[in-house]
C-alpha positions as CSV (number, residue, x, y, z in Angstrom):
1,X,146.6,14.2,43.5
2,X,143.6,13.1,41.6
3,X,140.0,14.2,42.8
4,X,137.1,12.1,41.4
5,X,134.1,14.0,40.7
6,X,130.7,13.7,42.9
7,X,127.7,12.9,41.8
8,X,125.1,14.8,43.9
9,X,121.5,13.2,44.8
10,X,119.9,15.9,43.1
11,X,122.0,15.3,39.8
12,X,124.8,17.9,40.4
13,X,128.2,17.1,40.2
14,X,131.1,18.4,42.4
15,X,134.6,18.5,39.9
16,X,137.6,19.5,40.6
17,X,139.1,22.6,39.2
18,X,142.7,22.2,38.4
19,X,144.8,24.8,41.0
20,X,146.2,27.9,39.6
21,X,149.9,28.2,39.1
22,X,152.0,30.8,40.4
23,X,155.1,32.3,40.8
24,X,156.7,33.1,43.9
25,X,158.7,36.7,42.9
26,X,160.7,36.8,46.9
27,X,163.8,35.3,45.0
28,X,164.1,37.4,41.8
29,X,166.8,39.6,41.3
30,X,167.1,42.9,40.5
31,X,169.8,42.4,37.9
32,X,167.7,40.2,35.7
33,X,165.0,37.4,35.4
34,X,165.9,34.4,37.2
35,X,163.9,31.1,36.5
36,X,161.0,30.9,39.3
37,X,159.8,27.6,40.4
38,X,156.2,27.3,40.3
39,X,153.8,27.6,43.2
40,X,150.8,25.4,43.5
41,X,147.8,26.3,45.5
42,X,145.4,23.7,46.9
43,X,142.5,22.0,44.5
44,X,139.5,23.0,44.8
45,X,136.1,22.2,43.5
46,X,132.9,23.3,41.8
47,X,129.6,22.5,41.8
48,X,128.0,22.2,38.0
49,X,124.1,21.5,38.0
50,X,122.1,20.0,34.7
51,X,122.7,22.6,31.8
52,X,125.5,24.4,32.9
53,X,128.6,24.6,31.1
54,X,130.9,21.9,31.3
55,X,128.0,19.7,32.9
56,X,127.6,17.2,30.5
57,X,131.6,16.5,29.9
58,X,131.7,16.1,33.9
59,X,128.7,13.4,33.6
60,X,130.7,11.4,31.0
61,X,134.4,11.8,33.2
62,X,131.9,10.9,36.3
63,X,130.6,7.7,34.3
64,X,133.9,7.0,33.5
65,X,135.2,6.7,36.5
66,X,132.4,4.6,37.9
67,X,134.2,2.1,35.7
68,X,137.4,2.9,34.3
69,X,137.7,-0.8,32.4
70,X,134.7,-0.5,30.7
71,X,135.1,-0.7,27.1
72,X,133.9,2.2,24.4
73,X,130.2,2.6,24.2
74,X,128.2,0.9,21.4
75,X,124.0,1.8,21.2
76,X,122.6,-0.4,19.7
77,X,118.9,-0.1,18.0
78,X,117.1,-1.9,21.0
79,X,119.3,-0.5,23.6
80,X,118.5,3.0,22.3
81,X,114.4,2.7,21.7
82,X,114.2,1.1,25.5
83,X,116.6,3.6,27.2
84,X,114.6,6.2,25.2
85,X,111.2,4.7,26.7
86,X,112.8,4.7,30.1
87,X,114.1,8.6,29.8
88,X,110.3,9.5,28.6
89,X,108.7,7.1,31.7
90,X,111.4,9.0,33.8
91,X,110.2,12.6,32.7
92,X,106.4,12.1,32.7
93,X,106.5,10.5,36.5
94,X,109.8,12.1,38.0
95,X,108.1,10.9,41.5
96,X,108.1,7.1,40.6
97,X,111.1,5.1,42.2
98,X,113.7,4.7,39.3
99,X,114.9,1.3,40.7
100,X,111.6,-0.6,39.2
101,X,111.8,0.8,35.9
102,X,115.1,-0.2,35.6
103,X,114.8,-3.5,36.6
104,X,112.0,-4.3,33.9
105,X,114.1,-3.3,31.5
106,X,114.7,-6.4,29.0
107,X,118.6,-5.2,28.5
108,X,119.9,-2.9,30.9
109,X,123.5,-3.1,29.3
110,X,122.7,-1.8,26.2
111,X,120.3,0.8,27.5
112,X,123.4,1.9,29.6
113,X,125.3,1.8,26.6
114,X,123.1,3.6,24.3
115,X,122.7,6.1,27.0
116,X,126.1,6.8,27.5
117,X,126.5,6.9,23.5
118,X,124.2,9.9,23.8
119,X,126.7,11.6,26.4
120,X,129.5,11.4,24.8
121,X,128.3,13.2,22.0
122,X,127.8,15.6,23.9
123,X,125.2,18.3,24.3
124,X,124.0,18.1,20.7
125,X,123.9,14.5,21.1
126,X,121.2,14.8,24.0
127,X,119.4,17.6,22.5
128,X,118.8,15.5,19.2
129,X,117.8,12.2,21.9
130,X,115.2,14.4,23.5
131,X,113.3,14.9,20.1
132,X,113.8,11.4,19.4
133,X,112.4,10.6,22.2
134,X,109.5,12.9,21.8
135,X,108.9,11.6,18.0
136,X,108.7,8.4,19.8
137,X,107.0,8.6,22.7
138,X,104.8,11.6,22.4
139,X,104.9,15.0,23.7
140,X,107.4,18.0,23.9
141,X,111.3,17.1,23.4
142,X,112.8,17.6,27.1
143,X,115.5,20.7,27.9
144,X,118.9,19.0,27.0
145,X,119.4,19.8,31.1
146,X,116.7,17.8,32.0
147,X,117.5,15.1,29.7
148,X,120.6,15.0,30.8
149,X,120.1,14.6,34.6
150,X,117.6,12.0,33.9
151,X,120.6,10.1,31.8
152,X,122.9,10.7,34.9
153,X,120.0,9.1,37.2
154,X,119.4,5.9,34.8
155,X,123.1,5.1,34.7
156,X,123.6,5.7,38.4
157,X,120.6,3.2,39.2
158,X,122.5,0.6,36.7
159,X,125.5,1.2,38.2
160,X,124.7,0.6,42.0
């Protein structure tokens, strides 16, 4: 049984941790080791906020599933400088509604795309964006967390 991971309104993500195995020893004999069936016990989750281990994996499975048919991610050059404008307007007003910013982008598939380019490379990926995006921009190079749960906001606004 597959869980699907949760995305949170304050950017954390609820996985699923895959349950333990055991063995049930009651039917071993004494006269030797007998082949033990294994015993599974029920799933579970987790909770993983921005910058945890294992966080920004779960925000590319969590993407993923959003649309399983989508094909690989391509950035492209215009896609990347407006998603990294939109991750800077994002940071520097945090209060603004997201939904407007979004909706003036000129391409809000390839900012999508480029954005989840950056995930999947993981967290070097987004810690090299953020200083792209302050070389571009102006200012100090966001926490790869931060970053990160901005990314996961931006492609849940495109995706709703």
């Amino acid at each position: 049984m597959d869980i699907d991971i949760v995305r949170n309104d304050d950017g954390s993500l609820v996985v699923p941790i895959p349950p333990e195995r055991r063995h049930d020893d009651s039917d071993a004999s004494d006269t030797g080791p007998d082949p033990v069936e294994p015993v599974e016990s029920a799933p579970t989750t987790r909770v993983l906020h921005p910058g945890e281990g294992g966080y920004d994996e779960a925000l590319v499975e969590w993407d993923l599933q959003q649309n399983p048919d989508r094909p690989p991610v391509v950035s492209t050059a215009t896609g990347r400088q407006e998603a990294m404008h939109l991750v800077h307007a994002v940071a520097e007003n945090p209060d603004e509604a997201l939904a407007p910013a979004v909706e003036a982008l000129d391409d809000p598939t390839a900012s999508g795309e480029a954005l989840r380019h950056v995930l999947v490379g993981g967290v070097h990926s987004v810690e090299d964006f953020a200083a792209e995006v302050a070389e571009a921009e102006g200012g100090d190079p966001l926490p790869a967390h931060k970053a990160t749960k901005i990314i996961g906001e931006v492609l849940a606004e495109l995706d709703s």
